[in-house]
Amino acid sequence: FHRLAYIYFLVIAALNQLPQLAVFGRTVSLFPLLFVLCVIAIKDGYEDWCRHHSDKKENNREVQVLQGVKFSSKKWKNVMVGEVLKILANETILCDIVLLETSYPSGITYVQTINLDGESNLKTRYARPETTAKRPEREPPSGLIHCEQPNRNIYGFIANMEIDGRRFPVGPSNIVLQGCQLKNTAWVVGVVAYS
């Protein structure tokens, strides 16, 4: 009953239950309300089914996850916070990741955020210089990220990363959010912050 029309049909049906106000038969006045509710229920059920099918397809896609000193395939639905992922060009990212390394030596990458904010222009993100020097394939990363709780603010991120006893800040330019698509970069390596 989040639409005014549904309340109108309910009021008409309720008033028709009173013998003094009944214009139609008592049961006939319920048909418009029941018809509208059934049509909306069928439409919402179909949309939910489509969303479930789409989610199932996305969650069963595979991603490269660092296990030991090499990357191996794993389904997105099994990815956990703290795992190191390798995302390839033009892939949609299904979790929030803090960048560790990119295919560019400078640690820069480009992402499209059209699914988040509707903007089709590419945005730059950067891996911290402290993490680009380490190669996850040779030396598995070990560290800790202290970050804020997940929230709806897509333009802010406050965190600290601790690697080898050194602590440095991580901000919104160092994180790639869920729903972004990797562009103009062959690959990125990042650690899952939120899943």
PDB file of C-alpha atoms in Angstrom:
ATOM      1  CA  PHE A   1       0.000   0.000   0.000  1.00  0.00           C
ATOM      2  CA  HIS A   2       2.811   2.437  -0.773  1.00  0.00           C
ATOM      3  CA  ARG A   3       0.746   3.997  -3.588  1.00  0.00           C
ATOM      4  CA  LEU A   4      -2.275   6.207  -3.022  1.00  0.00           C
ATOM      5  CA  ALA A   5      -4.344   4.283  -5.584  1.00  0.00           C
ATOM      6  CA  TYR A   6      -4.170   1.118  -3.468  1.00  0.00           C
ATOM      7  CA  ILE A   7      -5.489   2.976  -0.422  1.00  0.00           C
ATOM      8  CA  TYR A   8      -8.307   4.394  -2.558  1.00  0.00           C
ATOM      9  CA  PHE A   9      -9.390   0.909  -3.639  1.00  0.00           C
ATOM     10  CA  LEU A  10      -9.173  -0.298  -0.023  1.00  0.00           C
ATOM     11  CA  VAL A  11     -11.357   2.576   1.239  1.00  0.00           C
ATOM     12  CA  ILE A  12     -13.945   1.972  -1.516  1.00  0.00           C
ATOM     13  CA  ALA A  13     -14.021  -1.752  -0.680  1.00  0.00           C
ATOM     14  CA  ALA A  14     -14.374  -0.999   3.058  1.00  0.00           C
ATOM     15  CA  LEU A  15     -17.190   1.504   2.480  1.00  0.00           C
ATOM     16  CA  ASN A  16     -19.037  -0.976   0.262  1.00  0.00           C
ATOM     17  CA  GLN A  17     -19.120  -3.418   3.173  1.00  0.00           C
ATOM     18  CA  LEU A  18     -21.542  -1.063   5.001  1.00  0.00           C
ATOM     19  CA  PRO A  19     -25.116  -1.776   3.866  1.00  0.00           C
ATOM     20  CA  GLN A  20     -26.094   1.920   3.897  1.00  0.00           C
ATOM     21  CA  LEU A  21     -23.216   2.902   1.542  1.00  0.00           C
ATOM     22  CA  ALA A  22     -23.024  -0.188  -0.643  1.00  0.00           C
ATOM     23  CA  VAL A  23     -23.296   0.670  -4.303  1.00  0.00           C
ATOM     24  CA  PHE A  24     -22.196  -2.723  -5.575  1.00  0.00           C
ATOM     25  CA  GLY A  25     -22.444  -6.097  -3.946  1.00  0.00           C
ATOM     26  CA  ARG A  26     -20.136  -6.623  -0.979  1.00  0.00           C
ATOM     27  CA  THR A  27     -17.812  -9.067  -2.746  1.00  0.00           C
ATOM     28  CA  VAL A  28     -17.795  -7.257  -6.101  1.00  0.00           C
ATOM     29  CA  SER A  29     -16.194  -4.184  -4.515  1.00  0.00           C
ATOM     30  CA  LEU A  30     -13.143  -6.277  -3.542  1.00  0.00           C
ATOM     31  CA  PHE A  31     -12.337  -7.340  -7.118  1.00  0.00           C
ATOM     32  CA  PRO A  32     -10.576  -4.107  -8.265  1.00  0.00           C
ATOM     33  CA  LEU A  33      -8.339  -4.125  -5.181  1.00  0.00           C
ATOM     34  CA  LEU A  34      -7.539  -7.829  -5.471  1.00  0.00           C
ATOM     35  CA  PHE A  35      -6.888  -7.489  -9.201  1.00  0.00           C
ATOM     36  CA  VAL A  36      -4.457  -4.590  -8.728  1.00  0.00           C
ATOM     37  CA  LEU A  37      -2.660  -6.347  -5.859  1.00  0.00           C
ATOM     38  CA  CYS A  38      -2.356  -9.593  -7.858  1.00  0.00           C
ATOM     39  CA  VAL A  39      -0.942  -7.793 -10.906  1.00  0.00           C
ATOM     40  CA  ILE A  40       1.600  -5.927  -8.746  1.00  0.00           C
ATOM     41  CA  ALA A  41       2.542  -9.149  -6.916  1.00  0.00           C
ATOM     42  CA  ILE A  42       3.144 -10.939 -10.231  1.00  0.00           C
ATOM     43  CA  LYS A  43       5.213  -8.013 -11.574  1.00  0.00           C
ATOM     44  CA  ASP A  44       7.299  -7.769  -8.365  1.00  0.00           C
ATOM     45  CA  GLY A  45       7.776 -11.540  -8.304  1.00  0.00           C
ATOM     46  CA  TYR A  46       9.036 -11.508 -11.894  1.00  0.00           C
ATOM     47  CA  GLU A  47      11.455  -8.639 -11.132  1.00  0.00           C
ATOM     48  CA  ASP A  48      12.746 -10.499  -8.062  1.00  0.00           C
ATOM     49  CA  TRP A  49      13.232 -13.658 -10.123  1.00  0.00           C
ATOM     50  CA  CYS A  50      15.170 -11.708 -12.781  1.00  0.00           C
ATOM     51  CA  ARG A  51      17.326 -10.055 -10.092  1.00  0.00           C
ATOM     52  CA  HIS A  52      17.999 -13.443  -8.462  1.00  0.00           C
ATOM     53  CA  HIS A  53      18.985 -14.921 -11.835  1.00  0.00           C
ATOM     54  CA  SER A  54      21.305 -11.967 -12.551  1.00  0.00           C
ATOM     55  CA  ASP A  55      22.867 -12.143  -9.058  1.00  0.00           C
ATOM     56  CA  LYS A  56      23.432 -15.884  -9.421  1.00  0.00           C
ATOM     57  CA  LYS A  57      25.163 -15.343 -12.776  1.00  0.00           C
ATOM     58  CA  GLU A  58      27.424 -12.594 -11.384  1.00  0.00           C
ATOM     59  CA  ASN A  59      28.264 -14.471  -8.178  1.00  0.00           C
ATOM     60  CA  ASN A  60      29.309 -17.558 -10.157  1.00  0.00           C
ATOM     61  CA  ARG A  61      31.785 -15.612 -12.318  1.00  0.00           C
ATOM     62  CA  GLU A  62      35.401 -16.420 -11.611  1.00  0.00           C
ATOM     63  CA  VAL A  63      38.169 -14.138 -10.378  1.00  0.00           C
ATOM     64  CA  GLN A  64      41.886 -14.678  -9.825  1.00  0.00           C
ATOM     65  CA  VAL A  65      42.726 -15.038  -6.106  1.00  0.00           C
ATOM     66  CA  LEU A  66      46.249 -15.237  -4.680  1.00  0.00           C
ATOM     67  CA  GLN A  67      46.825 -18.615  -3.022  1.00  0.00           C
ATOM     68  CA  GLY A  68      50.380 -19.081  -1.833  1.00  0.00           C
ATOM     69  CA  VAL A  69      52.552 -17.484  -4.519  1.00  0.00           C
ATOM     70  CA  LYS A  70      50.256 -17.905  -7.535  1.00  0.00           C
ATOM     71  CA  PHE A  71      46.843 -16.765  -8.650  1.00  0.00           C
ATOM     72  CA  SER A  72      44.098 -19.341  -9.123  1.00  0.00           C
ATOM     73  CA  SER A  73      40.426 -19.127 -10.075  1.00  0.00           C
ATOM     74  CA  LYS A  74      37.698 -18.781  -7.490  1.00  0.00           C
ATOM     75  CA  LYS A  75      34.016 -17.868  -7.736  1.00  0.00           C
ATOM     76  CA  TRP A  76      33.093 -14.338  -6.659  1.00  0.00           C
ATOM     77  CA  LYS A  77      30.576 -15.671  -4.129  1.00  0.00           C
ATOM     78  CA  ASN A  78      33.418 -17.388  -2.247  1.00  0.00           C
ATOM     79  CA  VAL A  79      35.702 -14.334  -2.055  1.00  0.00           C
ATOM     80  CA  MET A  80      36.424 -13.234   1.523  1.00  0.00           C
ATOM     81  CA  VAL A  81      37.627  -9.984   3.074  1.00  0.00           C
ATOM     82  CA  GLY A  82      41.436  -9.877   3.164  1.00  0.00           C
ATOM     83  CA  GLU A  83      42.012 -11.998   0.059  1.00  0.00           C
ATOM     84  CA  VAL A  84      44.252 -10.627  -2.681  1.00  0.00           C
ATOM     85  CA  LEU A  85      42.599 -10.474  -6.118  1.00  0.00           C
ATOM     86  CA  LYS A  86      43.855  -9.897  -9.634  1.00  0.00           C
ATOM     87  CA  ILE A  87      41.295  -8.083 -11.784  1.00  0.00           C
ATOM     88  CA  LEU A  88      41.769  -7.998 -15.573  1.00  0.00           C
ATOM     89  CA  ALA A  89      40.852  -5.262 -18.064  1.00  0.00           C
ATOM     90  CA  ASN A  90      37.140  -4.547 -18.668  1.00  0.00           C
ATOM     91  CA  GLU A  91      36.027  -6.707 -15.730  1.00  0.00           C
ATOM     92  CA  THR A  92      33.368  -5.450 -13.348  1.00  0.00           C
ATOM     93  CA  ILE A  93      34.536  -5.555  -9.751  1.00  0.00           C
ATOM     94  CA  LEU A  94      32.063  -7.204  -7.375  1.00  0.00           C
ATOM     95  CA  CYS A  95      33.603  -6.056  -4.077  1.00  0.00           C
ATOM     96  CA  ASP A  96      35.495  -3.048  -2.715  1.00  0.00           C
ATOM     97  CA  ILE A  97      39.260  -3.483  -3.085  1.00  0.00           C
ATOM     98  CA  VAL A  98      42.247  -1.482  -1.875  1.00  0.00           C
ATOM     99  CA  LEU A  99      44.790  -1.289  -4.692  1.00  0.00           C
ATOM    100  CA  LEU A 100      48.186  -2.875  -4.121  1.00  0.00           C
ATOM    101  CA  GLU A 101      49.636  -2.895  -7.640  1.00  0.00           C
ATOM    102  CA  THR A 102      48.659  -2.153 -11.241  1.00  0.00           C
ATOM    103  CA  SER A 103      50.012  -3.001 -14.681  1.00  0.00           C
ATOM    104  CA  TYR A 104      51.496   0.527 -14.830  1.00  0.00           C
ATOM    105  CA  PRO A 105      54.777   0.977 -12.915  1.00  0.00           C
ATOM    106  CA  SER A 106      53.459   4.254 -11.453  1.00  0.00           C
ATOM    107  CA  GLY A 107      50.559   2.386  -9.809  1.00  0.00           C
ATOM    108  CA  ILE A 108      47.828   4.273 -11.666  1.00  0.00           C
ATOM    109  CA  THR A 109      44.633   2.699 -12.970  1.00  0.00           C
ATOM    110  CA  TYR A 110      41.445   3.901 -14.611  1.00  0.00           C
ATOM    111  CA  VAL A 111      37.947   2.859 -13.620  1.00  0.00           C
ATOM    112  CA  GLN A 112      34.503   3.582 -14.981  1.00  0.00           C
ATOM    113  CA  THR A 113      31.950   4.341 -12.258  1.00  0.00           C
ATOM    114  CA  ILE A 114      28.800   4.557 -14.385  1.00  0.00           C
ATOM    115  CA  ASN A 115      27.057   1.930 -12.208  1.00  0.00           C
ATOM    116  CA  LEU A 116      27.675   4.034  -9.084  1.00  0.00           C
ATOM    117  CA  ASP A 117      27.203   7.677 -10.017  1.00  0.00           C
ATOM    118  CA  GLY A 118      26.039   7.611 -13.636  1.00  0.00           C
ATOM    119  CA  GLU A 119      29.194   9.307 -14.922  1.00  0.00           C
ATOM    120  CA  SER A 120      30.756   7.651 -17.951  1.00  0.00           C
ATOM    121  CA  ASN A 121      34.107   9.440 -17.757  1.00  0.00           C
ATOM    122  CA  LEU A 122      37.062   7.472 -16.416  1.00  0.00           C
ATOM    123  CA  LYS A 123      38.392   8.134 -12.927  1.00  0.00           C
ATOM    124  CA  THR A 124      41.948   7.546 -11.803  1.00  0.00           C
ATOM    125  CA  ARG A 125      42.865   5.423  -8.836  1.00  0.00           C
ATOM    126  CA  TYR A 126      46.326   4.791  -7.430  1.00  0.00           C
ATOM    127  CA  ALA A 127      48.139   2.004  -5.647  1.00  0.00           C
ATOM    128  CA  ARG A 128      50.287   3.259  -2.763  1.00  0.00           C
ATOM    129  CA  PRO A 129      54.032   3.453  -3.603  1.00  0.00           C
ATOM    130  CA  GLU A 130      54.713   1.302  -0.532  1.00  0.00           C
ATOM    131  CA  THR A 131      52.703  -1.574  -2.058  1.00  0.00           C
ATOM    132  CA  THR A 132      53.733  -1.268  -5.717  1.00  0.00           C
ATOM    133  CA  ALA A 133      57.320  -2.172  -4.822  1.00  0.00           C
ATOM    134  CA  LYS A 134      56.200  -5.590  -3.533  1.00  0.00           C
ATOM    135  CA  ARG A 135      55.254  -8.307  -6.028  1.00  0.00           C
ATOM    136  CA  PRO A 136      52.537 -10.586  -4.601  1.00  0.00           C
ATOM    137  CA  GLU A 137      53.620 -13.458  -6.868  1.00  0.00           C
ATOM    138  CA  ARG A 138      57.133 -13.456  -5.372  1.00  0.00           C
ATOM    139  CA  GLU A 139      56.384 -12.455  -1.797  1.00  0.00           C
ATOM    140  CA  PRO A 140      52.828 -12.914  -0.467  1.00  0.00           C
ATOM    141  CA  PRO A 141      51.684  -9.664   1.170  1.00  0.00           C
ATOM    142  CA  SER A 142      51.293  -9.546   4.903  1.00  0.00           C
ATOM    143  CA  GLY A 143      49.747  -6.610   6.659  1.00  0.00           C
ATOM    144  CA  LEU A 144      46.685  -5.101   8.211  1.00  0.00           C
ATOM    145  CA  ILE A 145      44.118  -2.554   7.035  1.00  0.00           C
ATOM    146  CA  HIS A 146      42.141  -0.588   9.614  1.00  0.00           C
ATOM    147  CA  CYS A 147      39.144   0.992   7.862  1.00  0.00           C
ATOM    148  CA  GLU A 148      35.800   2.566   8.623  1.00  0.00           C
ATOM    149  CA  GLN A 149      32.592   0.555   8.632  1.00  0.00           C
ATOM    150  CA  PRO A 150      30.872   0.162   5.249  1.00  0.00           C
ATOM    151  CA  ASN A 151      28.659   3.145   4.411  1.00  0.00           C
ATOM    152  CA  ARG A 152      26.831   4.777   1.485  1.00  0.00           C
ATOM    153  CA  ASN A 153      29.431   7.516   0.903  1.00  0.00           C
ATOM    154  CA  ILE A 154      31.055   6.649  -2.438  1.00  0.00           C
ATOM    155  CA  TYR A 155      33.324   9.715  -2.376  1.00  0.00           C
ATOM    156  CA  GLY A 156      35.036   9.102   0.949  1.00  0.00           C
ATOM    157  CA  PHE A 157      37.104   6.349   2.506  1.00  0.00           C
ATOM    158  CA  ILE A 158      39.235   6.553   5.632  1.00  0.00           C
ATOM    159  CA  ALA A 159      41.709   3.790   6.422  1.00  0.00           C
ATOM    160  CA  ASN A 160      45.262   2.999   7.473  1.00  0.00           C
ATOM    161  CA  MET A 161      47.405   0.235   6.054  1.00  0.00           C
ATOM    162  CA  GLU A 162      50.145  -1.374   8.070  1.00  0.00           C
ATOM    163  CA  ILE A 163      52.874  -3.306   6.234  1.00  0.00           C
ATOM    164  CA  ASP A 164      56.229  -4.362   7.672  1.00  0.00           C
ATOM    165  CA  GLY A 165      55.658  -2.282  10.790  1.00  0.00           C
ATOM    166  CA  ARG A 166      55.076   0.920   8.787  1.00  0.00           C
ATOM    167  CA  ARG A 167      51.693   2.629   8.817  1.00  0.00           C
ATOM    168  CA  PHE A 168      50.384   4.883   6.060  1.00  0.00           C
ATOM    169  CA  PRO A 169      46.985   6.355   5.134  1.00  0.00           C
ATOM    170  CA  VAL A 170      44.659   4.963   2.492  1.00  0.00           C
ATOM    171  CA  GLY A 171      42.035   7.231   0.967  1.00  0.00           C
ATOM    172  CA  PRO A 172      39.313   7.266  -1.700  1.00  0.00           C
ATOM    173  CA  SER A 173      41.903   7.429  -4.491  1.00  0.00           C
ATOM    174  CA  ASN A 174      43.325   4.071  -3.351  1.00  0.00           C
ATOM    175  CA  ILE A 175      40.096   2.070  -3.352  1.00  0.00           C
ATOM    176  CA  VAL A 176      38.031   0.685  -6.231  1.00  0.00           C
ATOM    177  CA  LEU A 177      34.384   0.293  -5.300  1.00  0.00           C
ATOM    178  CA  GLN A 178      32.005  -2.534  -6.097  1.00  0.00           C
ATOM    179  CA  GLY A 179      30.329  -2.007  -9.465  1.00  0.00           C
ATOM    180  CA  CYS A 180      33.274  -0.192 -11.068  1.00  0.00           C
ATOM    181  CA  GLN A 181      34.720  -1.482 -14.310  1.00  0.00           C
ATOM    182  CA  LEU A 182      38.465  -1.592 -14.979  1.00  0.00           C
ATOM    183  CA  LYS A 183      39.430   0.357 -18.123  1.00  0.00           C
ATOM    184  CA  ASN A 184      42.674   1.181 -19.973  1.00  0.00           C
ATOM    185  CA  THR A 185      44.658  -0.976 -17.554  1.00  0.00           C
ATOM    186  CA  ALA A 186      45.730  -4.556 -18.258  1.00  0.00           C
ATOM    187  CA  TRP A 187      45.289  -5.681 -14.628  1.00  0.00           C
ATOM    188  CA  VAL A 188      45.237  -4.589 -11.015  1.00  0.00           C
ATOM    189  CA  VAL A 189      46.004  -6.432  -7.803  1.00  0.00           C
ATOM    190  CA  GLY A 190      44.101  -5.469  -4.682  1.00  0.00           C
ATOM    191  CA  VAL A 191      43.005  -6.697  -1.298  1.00  0.00           C
ATOM    192  CA  VAL A 192      39.304  -7.087  -0.518  1.00  0.00           C
ATOM    193  CA  ALA A 193      38.161  -4.446   1.968  1.00  0.00           C
ATOM    194  CA  TYR A 194      34.409  -5.065   1.841  1.00  0.00           C
ATOM    195  CA  SER A 195      32.681  -8.056   0.296  1.00  0.00           C
TER     196      SER A 195
END
